[in-house]
PDB file of C-alpha atoms in Angstrom:
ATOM      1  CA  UNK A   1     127.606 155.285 130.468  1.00 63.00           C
ATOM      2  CA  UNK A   2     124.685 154.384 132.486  1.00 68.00           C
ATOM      3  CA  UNK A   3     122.810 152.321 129.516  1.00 71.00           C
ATOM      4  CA  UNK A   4     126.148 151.214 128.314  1.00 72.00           C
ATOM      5  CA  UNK A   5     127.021 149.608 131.491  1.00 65.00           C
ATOM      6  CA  UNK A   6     123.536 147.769 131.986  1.00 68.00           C
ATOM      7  CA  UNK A   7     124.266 146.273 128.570  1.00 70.00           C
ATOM      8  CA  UNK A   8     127.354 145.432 129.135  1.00 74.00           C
ATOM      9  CA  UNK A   9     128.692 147.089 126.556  1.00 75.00           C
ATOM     10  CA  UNK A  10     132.375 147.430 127.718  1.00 86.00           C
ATOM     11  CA  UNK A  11     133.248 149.180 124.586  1.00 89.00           C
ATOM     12  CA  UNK A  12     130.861 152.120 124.374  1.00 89.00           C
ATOM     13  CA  UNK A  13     131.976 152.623 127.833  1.00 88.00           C
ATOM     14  CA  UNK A  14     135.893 152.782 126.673  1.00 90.00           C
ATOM     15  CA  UNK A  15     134.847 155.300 124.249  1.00 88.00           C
ATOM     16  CA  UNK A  16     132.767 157.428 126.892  1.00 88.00           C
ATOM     17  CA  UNK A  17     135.851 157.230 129.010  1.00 90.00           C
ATOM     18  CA  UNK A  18     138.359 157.822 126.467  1.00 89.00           C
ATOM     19  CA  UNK A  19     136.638 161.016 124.761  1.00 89.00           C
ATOM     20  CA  UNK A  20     135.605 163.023 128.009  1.00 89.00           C
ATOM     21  CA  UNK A  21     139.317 162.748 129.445  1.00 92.00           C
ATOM     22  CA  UNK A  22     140.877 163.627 126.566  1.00 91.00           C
ATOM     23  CA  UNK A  23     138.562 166.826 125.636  1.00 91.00           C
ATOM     24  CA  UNK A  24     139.048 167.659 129.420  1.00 93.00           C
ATOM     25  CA  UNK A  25     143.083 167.517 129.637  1.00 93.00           C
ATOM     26  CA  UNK A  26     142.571 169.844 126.106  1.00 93.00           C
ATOM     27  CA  UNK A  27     140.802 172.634 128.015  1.00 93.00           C
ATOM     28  CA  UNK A  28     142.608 172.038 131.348  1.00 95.00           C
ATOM     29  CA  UNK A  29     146.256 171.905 130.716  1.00 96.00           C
ATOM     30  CA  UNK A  30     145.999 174.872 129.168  1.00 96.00           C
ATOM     31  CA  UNK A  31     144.563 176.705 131.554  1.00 95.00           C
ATOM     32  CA  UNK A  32     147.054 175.459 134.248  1.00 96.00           C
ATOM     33  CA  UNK A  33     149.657 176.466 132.180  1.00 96.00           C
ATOM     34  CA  UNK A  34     148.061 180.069 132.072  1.00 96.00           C
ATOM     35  CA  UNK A  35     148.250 180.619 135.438  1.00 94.00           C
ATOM     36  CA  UNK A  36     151.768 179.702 136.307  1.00 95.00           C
ATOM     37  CA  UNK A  37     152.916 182.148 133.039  1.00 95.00           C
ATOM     38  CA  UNK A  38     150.140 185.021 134.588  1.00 95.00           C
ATOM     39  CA  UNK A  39     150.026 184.667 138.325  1.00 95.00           C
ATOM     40  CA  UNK A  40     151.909 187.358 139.314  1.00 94.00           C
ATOM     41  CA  UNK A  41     149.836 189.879 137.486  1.00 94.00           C
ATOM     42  CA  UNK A  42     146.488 188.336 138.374  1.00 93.00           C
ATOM     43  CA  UNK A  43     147.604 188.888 141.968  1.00 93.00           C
ATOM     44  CA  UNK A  44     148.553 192.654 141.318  1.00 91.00           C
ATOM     45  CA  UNK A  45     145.017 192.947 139.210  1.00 90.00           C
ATOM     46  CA  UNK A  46     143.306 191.122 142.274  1.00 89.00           C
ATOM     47  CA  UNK A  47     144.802 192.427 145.226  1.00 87.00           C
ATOM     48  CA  UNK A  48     148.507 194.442 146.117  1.00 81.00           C
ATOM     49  CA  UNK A  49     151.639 194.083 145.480  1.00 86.00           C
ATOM     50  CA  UNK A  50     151.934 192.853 149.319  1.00 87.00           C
ATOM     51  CA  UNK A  51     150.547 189.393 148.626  1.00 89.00           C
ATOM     52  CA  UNK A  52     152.848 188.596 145.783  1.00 91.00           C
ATOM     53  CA  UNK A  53     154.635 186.069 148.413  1.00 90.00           C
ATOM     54  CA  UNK A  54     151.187 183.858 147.987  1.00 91.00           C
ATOM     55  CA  UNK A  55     152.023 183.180 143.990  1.00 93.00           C
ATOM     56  CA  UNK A  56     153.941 179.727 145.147  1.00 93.00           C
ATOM     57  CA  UNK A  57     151.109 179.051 146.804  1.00 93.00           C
ATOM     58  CA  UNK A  58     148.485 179.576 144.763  1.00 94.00           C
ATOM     59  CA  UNK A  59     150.262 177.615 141.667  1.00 94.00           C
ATOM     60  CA  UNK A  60     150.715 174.367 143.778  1.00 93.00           C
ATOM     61  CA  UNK A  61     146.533 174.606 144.313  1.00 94.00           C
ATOM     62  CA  UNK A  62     145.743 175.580 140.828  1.00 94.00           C
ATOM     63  CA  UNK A  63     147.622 171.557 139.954  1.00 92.00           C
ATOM     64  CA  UNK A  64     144.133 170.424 141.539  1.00 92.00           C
ATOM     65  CA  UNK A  65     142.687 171.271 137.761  1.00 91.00           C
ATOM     66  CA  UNK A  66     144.982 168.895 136.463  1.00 94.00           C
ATOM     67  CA  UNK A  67     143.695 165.928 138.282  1.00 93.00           C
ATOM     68  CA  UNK A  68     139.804 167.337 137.441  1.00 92.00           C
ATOM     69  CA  UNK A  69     141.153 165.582 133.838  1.00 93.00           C
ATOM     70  CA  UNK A  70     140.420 162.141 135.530  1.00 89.00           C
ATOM     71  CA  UNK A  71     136.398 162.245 136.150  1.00 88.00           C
ATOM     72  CA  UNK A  72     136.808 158.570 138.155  1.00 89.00           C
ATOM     73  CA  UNK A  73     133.290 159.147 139.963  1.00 87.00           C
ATOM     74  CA  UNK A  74     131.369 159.774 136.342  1.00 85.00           C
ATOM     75  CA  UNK A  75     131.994 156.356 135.520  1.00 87.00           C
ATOM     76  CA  UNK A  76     131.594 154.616 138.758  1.00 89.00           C
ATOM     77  CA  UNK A  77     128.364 156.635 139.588  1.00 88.00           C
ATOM     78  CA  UNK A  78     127.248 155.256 136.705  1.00 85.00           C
ATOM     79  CA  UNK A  79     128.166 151.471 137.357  1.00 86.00           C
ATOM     80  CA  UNK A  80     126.579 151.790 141.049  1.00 87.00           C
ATOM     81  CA  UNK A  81     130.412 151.531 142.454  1.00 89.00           C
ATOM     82  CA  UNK A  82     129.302 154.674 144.996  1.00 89.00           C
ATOM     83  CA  UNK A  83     130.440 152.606 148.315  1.00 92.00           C
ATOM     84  CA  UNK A  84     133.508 152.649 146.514  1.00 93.00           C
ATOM     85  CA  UNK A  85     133.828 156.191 146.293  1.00 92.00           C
ATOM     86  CA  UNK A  86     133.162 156.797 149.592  1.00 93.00           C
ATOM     87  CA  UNK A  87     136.110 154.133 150.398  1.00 95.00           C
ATOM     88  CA  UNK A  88     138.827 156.102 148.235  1.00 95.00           C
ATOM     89  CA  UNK A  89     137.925 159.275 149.546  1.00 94.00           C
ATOM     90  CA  UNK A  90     138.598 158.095 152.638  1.00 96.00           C
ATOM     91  CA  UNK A  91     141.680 157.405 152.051  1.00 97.00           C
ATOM     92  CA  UNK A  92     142.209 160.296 149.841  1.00 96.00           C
ATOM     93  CA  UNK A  93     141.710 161.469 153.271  1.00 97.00           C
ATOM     94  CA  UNK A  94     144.012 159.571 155.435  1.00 97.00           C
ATOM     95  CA  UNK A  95     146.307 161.022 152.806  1.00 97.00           C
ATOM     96  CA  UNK A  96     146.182 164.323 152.920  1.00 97.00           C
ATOM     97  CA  UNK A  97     146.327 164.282 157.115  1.00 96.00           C
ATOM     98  CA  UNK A  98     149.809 162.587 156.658  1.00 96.00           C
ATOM     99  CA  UNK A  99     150.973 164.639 154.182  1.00 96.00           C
ATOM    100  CA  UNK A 100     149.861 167.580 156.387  1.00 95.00           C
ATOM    101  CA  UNK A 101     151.956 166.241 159.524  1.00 95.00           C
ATOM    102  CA  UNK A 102     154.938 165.596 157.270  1.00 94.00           C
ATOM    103  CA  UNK A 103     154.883 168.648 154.695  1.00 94.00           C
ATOM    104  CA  UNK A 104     153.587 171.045 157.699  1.00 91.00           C
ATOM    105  CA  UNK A 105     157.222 170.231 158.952  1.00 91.00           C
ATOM    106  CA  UNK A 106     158.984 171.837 156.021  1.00 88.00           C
ATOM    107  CA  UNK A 107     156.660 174.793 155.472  1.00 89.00           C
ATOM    108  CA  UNK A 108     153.134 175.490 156.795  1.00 89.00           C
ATOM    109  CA  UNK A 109     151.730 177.061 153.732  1.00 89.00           C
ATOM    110  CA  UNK A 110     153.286 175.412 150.548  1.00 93.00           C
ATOM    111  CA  UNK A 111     152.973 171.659 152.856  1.00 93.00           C
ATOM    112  CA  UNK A 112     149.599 172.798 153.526  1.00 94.00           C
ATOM    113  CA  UNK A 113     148.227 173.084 149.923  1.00 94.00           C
ATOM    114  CA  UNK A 114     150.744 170.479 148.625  1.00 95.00           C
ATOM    115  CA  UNK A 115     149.184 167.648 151.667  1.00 96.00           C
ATOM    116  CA  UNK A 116     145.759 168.625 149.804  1.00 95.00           C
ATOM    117  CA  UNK A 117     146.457 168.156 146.440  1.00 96.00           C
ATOM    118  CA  UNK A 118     148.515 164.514 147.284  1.00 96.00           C
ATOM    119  CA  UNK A 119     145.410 163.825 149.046  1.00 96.00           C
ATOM    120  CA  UNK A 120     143.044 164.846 145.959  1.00 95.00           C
ATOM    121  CA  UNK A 121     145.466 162.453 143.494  1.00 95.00           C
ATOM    122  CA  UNK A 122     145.570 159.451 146.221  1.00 96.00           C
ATOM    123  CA  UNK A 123     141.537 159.420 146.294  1.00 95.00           C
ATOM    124  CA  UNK A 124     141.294 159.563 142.252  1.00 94.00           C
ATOM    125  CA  UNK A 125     144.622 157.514 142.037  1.00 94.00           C
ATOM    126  CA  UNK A 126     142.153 154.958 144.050  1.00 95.00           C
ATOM    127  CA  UNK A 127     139.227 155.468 141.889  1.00 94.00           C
ATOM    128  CA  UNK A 128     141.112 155.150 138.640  1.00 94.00           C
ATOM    129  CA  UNK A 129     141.845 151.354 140.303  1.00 94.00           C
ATOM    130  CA  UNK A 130     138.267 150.089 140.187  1.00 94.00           C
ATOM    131  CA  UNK A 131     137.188 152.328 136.454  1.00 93.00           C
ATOM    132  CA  UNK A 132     140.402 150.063 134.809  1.00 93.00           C
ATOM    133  CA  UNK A 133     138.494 147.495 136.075  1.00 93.00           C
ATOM    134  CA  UNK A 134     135.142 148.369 134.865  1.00 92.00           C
ATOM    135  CA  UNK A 135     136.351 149.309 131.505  1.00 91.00           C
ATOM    136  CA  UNK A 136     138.650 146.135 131.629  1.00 90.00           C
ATOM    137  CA  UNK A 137     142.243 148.068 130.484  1.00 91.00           C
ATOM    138  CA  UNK A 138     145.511 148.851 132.609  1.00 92.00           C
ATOM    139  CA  UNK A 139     145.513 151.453 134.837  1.00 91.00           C
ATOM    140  CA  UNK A 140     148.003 153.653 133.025  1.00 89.00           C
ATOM    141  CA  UNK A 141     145.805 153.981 130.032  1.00 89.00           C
ATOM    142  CA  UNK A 142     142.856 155.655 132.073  1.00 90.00           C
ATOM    143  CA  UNK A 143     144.769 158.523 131.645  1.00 91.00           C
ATOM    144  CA  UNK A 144     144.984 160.509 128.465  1.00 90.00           C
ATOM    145  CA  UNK A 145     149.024 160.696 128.384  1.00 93.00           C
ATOM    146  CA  UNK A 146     149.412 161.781 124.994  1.00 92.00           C
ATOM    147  CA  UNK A 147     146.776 164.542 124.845  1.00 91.00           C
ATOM    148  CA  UNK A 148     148.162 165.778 128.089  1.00 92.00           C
ATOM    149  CA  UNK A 149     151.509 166.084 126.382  1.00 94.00           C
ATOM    150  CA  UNK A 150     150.181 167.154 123.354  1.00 94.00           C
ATOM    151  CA  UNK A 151     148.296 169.995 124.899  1.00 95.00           C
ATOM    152  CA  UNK A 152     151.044 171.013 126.950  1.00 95.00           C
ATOM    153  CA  UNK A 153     153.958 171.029 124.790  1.00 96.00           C
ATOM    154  CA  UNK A 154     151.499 173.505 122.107  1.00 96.00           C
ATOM    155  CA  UNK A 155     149.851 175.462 125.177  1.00 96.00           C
ATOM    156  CA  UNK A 156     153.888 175.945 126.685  1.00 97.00           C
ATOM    157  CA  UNK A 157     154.496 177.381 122.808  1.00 97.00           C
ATOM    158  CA  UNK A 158     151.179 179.849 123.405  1.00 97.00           C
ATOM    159  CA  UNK A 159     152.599 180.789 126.619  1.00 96.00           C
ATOM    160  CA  UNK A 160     155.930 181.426 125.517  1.00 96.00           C
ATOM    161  CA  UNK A 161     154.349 183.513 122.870  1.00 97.00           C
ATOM    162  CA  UNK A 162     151.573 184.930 125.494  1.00 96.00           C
ATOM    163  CA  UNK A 163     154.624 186.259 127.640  1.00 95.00           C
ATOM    164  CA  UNK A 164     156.892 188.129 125.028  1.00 96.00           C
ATOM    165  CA  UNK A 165     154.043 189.734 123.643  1.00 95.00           C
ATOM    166  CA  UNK A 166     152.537 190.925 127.168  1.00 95.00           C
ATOM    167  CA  UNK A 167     155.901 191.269 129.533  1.00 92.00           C
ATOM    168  CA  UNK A 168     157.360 194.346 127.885  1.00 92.00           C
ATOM    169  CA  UNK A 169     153.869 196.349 128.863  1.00 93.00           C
ATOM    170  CA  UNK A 170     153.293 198.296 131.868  1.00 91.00           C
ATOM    171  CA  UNK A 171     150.311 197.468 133.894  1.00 90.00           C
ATOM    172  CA  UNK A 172     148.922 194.160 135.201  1.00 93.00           C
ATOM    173  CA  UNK A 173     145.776 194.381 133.586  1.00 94.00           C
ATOM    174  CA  UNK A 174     147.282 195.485 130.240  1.00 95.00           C
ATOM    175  CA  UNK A 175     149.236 192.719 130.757  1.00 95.00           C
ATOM    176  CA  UNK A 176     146.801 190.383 131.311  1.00 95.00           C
ATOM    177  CA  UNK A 177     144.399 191.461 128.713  1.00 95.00           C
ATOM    178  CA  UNK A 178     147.476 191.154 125.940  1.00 96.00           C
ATOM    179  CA  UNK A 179     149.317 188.274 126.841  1.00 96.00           C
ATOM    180  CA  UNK A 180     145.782 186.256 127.430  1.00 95.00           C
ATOM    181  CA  UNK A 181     144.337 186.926 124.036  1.00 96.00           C
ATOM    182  CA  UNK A 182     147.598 186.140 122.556  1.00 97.00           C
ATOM    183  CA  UNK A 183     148.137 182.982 124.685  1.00 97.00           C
ATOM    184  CA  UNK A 184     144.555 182.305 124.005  1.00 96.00           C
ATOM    185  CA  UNK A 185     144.102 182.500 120.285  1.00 96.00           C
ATOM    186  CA  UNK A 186     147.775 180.874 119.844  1.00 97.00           C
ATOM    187  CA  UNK A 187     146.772 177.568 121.467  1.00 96.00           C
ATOM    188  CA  UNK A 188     143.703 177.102 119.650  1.00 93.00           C
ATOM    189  CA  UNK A 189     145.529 178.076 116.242  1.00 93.00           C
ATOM    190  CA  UNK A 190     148.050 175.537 117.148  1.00 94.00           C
ATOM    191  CA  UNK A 191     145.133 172.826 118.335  1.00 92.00           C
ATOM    192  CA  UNK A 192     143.688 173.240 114.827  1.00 89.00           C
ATOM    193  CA  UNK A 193     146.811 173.157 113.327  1.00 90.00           C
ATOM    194  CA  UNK A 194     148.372 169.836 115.133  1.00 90.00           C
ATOM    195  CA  UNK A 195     144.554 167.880 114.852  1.00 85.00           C
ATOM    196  CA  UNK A 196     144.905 168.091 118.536  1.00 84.00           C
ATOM    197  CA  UNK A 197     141.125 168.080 118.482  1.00 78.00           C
ATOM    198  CA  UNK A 198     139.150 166.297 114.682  1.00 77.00           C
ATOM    199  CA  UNK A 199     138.346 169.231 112.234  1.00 74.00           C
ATOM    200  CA  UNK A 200     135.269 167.969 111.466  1.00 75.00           C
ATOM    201  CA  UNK A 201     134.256 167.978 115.476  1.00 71.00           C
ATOM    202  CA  UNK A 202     135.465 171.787 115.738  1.00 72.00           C
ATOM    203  CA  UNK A 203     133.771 172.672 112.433  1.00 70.00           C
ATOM    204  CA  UNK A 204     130.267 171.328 114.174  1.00 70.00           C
ATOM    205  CA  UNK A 205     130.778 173.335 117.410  1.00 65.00           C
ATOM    206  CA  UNK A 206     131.020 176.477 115.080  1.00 66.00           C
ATOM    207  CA  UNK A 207     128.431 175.204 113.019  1.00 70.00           C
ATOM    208  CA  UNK A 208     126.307 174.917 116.254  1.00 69.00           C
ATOM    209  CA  UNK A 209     127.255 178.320 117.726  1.00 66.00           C
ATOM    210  CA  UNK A 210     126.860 180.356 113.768  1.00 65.00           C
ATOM    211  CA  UNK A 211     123.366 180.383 112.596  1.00 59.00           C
ATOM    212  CA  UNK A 212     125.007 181.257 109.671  1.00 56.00           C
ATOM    213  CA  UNK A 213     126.808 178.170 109.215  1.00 51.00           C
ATOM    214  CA  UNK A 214     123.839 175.814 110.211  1.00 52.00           C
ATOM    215  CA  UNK A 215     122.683 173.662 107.536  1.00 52.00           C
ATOM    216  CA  UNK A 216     119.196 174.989 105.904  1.00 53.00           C
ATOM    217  CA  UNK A 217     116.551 173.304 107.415  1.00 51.00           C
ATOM    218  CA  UNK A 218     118.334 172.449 110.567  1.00 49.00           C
ATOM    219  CA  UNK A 219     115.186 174.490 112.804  1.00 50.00           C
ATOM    220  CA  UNK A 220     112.721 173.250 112.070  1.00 41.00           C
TER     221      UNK A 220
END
């Protein structure tokens, strides 16, 4: 993005942009998803049945992964914008201490986690301002909308199918172990399926990963 930037090539940059946030909100949706399905039973695996009361908690702070889809400092690292950072996570800040004094009000636990994350999505709301200007598009299409939805309408299907398949079992771990494989291989059936991610890019990542699908020739 770096070279791309120096040449002004506005496009390339579009393209960086576009492809990292997309393959991101693939492997992070999911995974947010997973947690609010499996969180209680992580919690009994992890520690007793005492600090169960913490689940609410604990998915409100796991939402933080969802705004790691929107990498607004890769691109403005790379186009020297770093007093600019600085600036919107400053007020990313100034955010989160208001939220904190209003939320704190309601509950001092949720409104504590919940003032963080609106002050995590104020400083990369900020950031996203200046990257639509860098890459010269709206605002609303630095985010990936449709492979968000995409990935969470099939990864809501895996966990549907994660749940019936592990809920009936006794044991958190058993649990776990079950409904995580099934959620697991379920969503990436259903990514293949749907084209959520080109055929021909997850047939190289095998290909890279099997020696025994590597083209002859390809080591030396």
């Amino acid at each position: 993005a770096t070279e791309a930037h120096e040449q002004g090539d506005t496009a390339t940059m579009r393209s960086i942009w576009t492809r990292g946030t997309v393959r991101l909100a693939i492997m992070l949706v999911p995974f947010w998803v997973a947690t609010q399905i499996f969180a209680p039973d992580l919690f009994l695996l992890l520690f007793e049945a005492r600090y169960l009361p913490a689940v609410p908690v604990f998915r409100i702070f796991v939402t933080l992964f969802l705004l790691l889809i929107v990498v607004d400092h890769g691109i403005l690292r790379a186009t020297g914008d770093t007093k600019y950072l600085v600036r919107a996570s400053a007020i990313g800040f100034g955010a989160m201490l208001l939220a904190l004094l209003l939320l704190t009000r309601w509950n001092v636990q949720l409104g504590a986690v919940m003032a963080f994350i609106v002050g995590a999505a104020v400083m990369r709301g900020v950031g996203l301002i200046r990257v639509a200007e860098r890459l010269e598009i709206p605002v609303l299409r630095c985010v990936p909308w449709r492979a968000i939805a995409g990935s969470g309408g099939l990864a809501l299907i895996a966990g549907a199918a994660g749940f019936v398949a592990s809920d009936w079992l006794e044991g958190a771990l058993l649990r776990l172990a079950v409904g995580g494989v099934v959620f697991s291989v379920a969503y990436c059936a259903l990514v293949y399926v749907f084209s959520l991610v080109p055929r021909e890019e997850i047939r190289g990542l095998l290909a890279r990963f099997n020696p025994a699908r590597r083209p002859r020739g390809s080591d030396s």
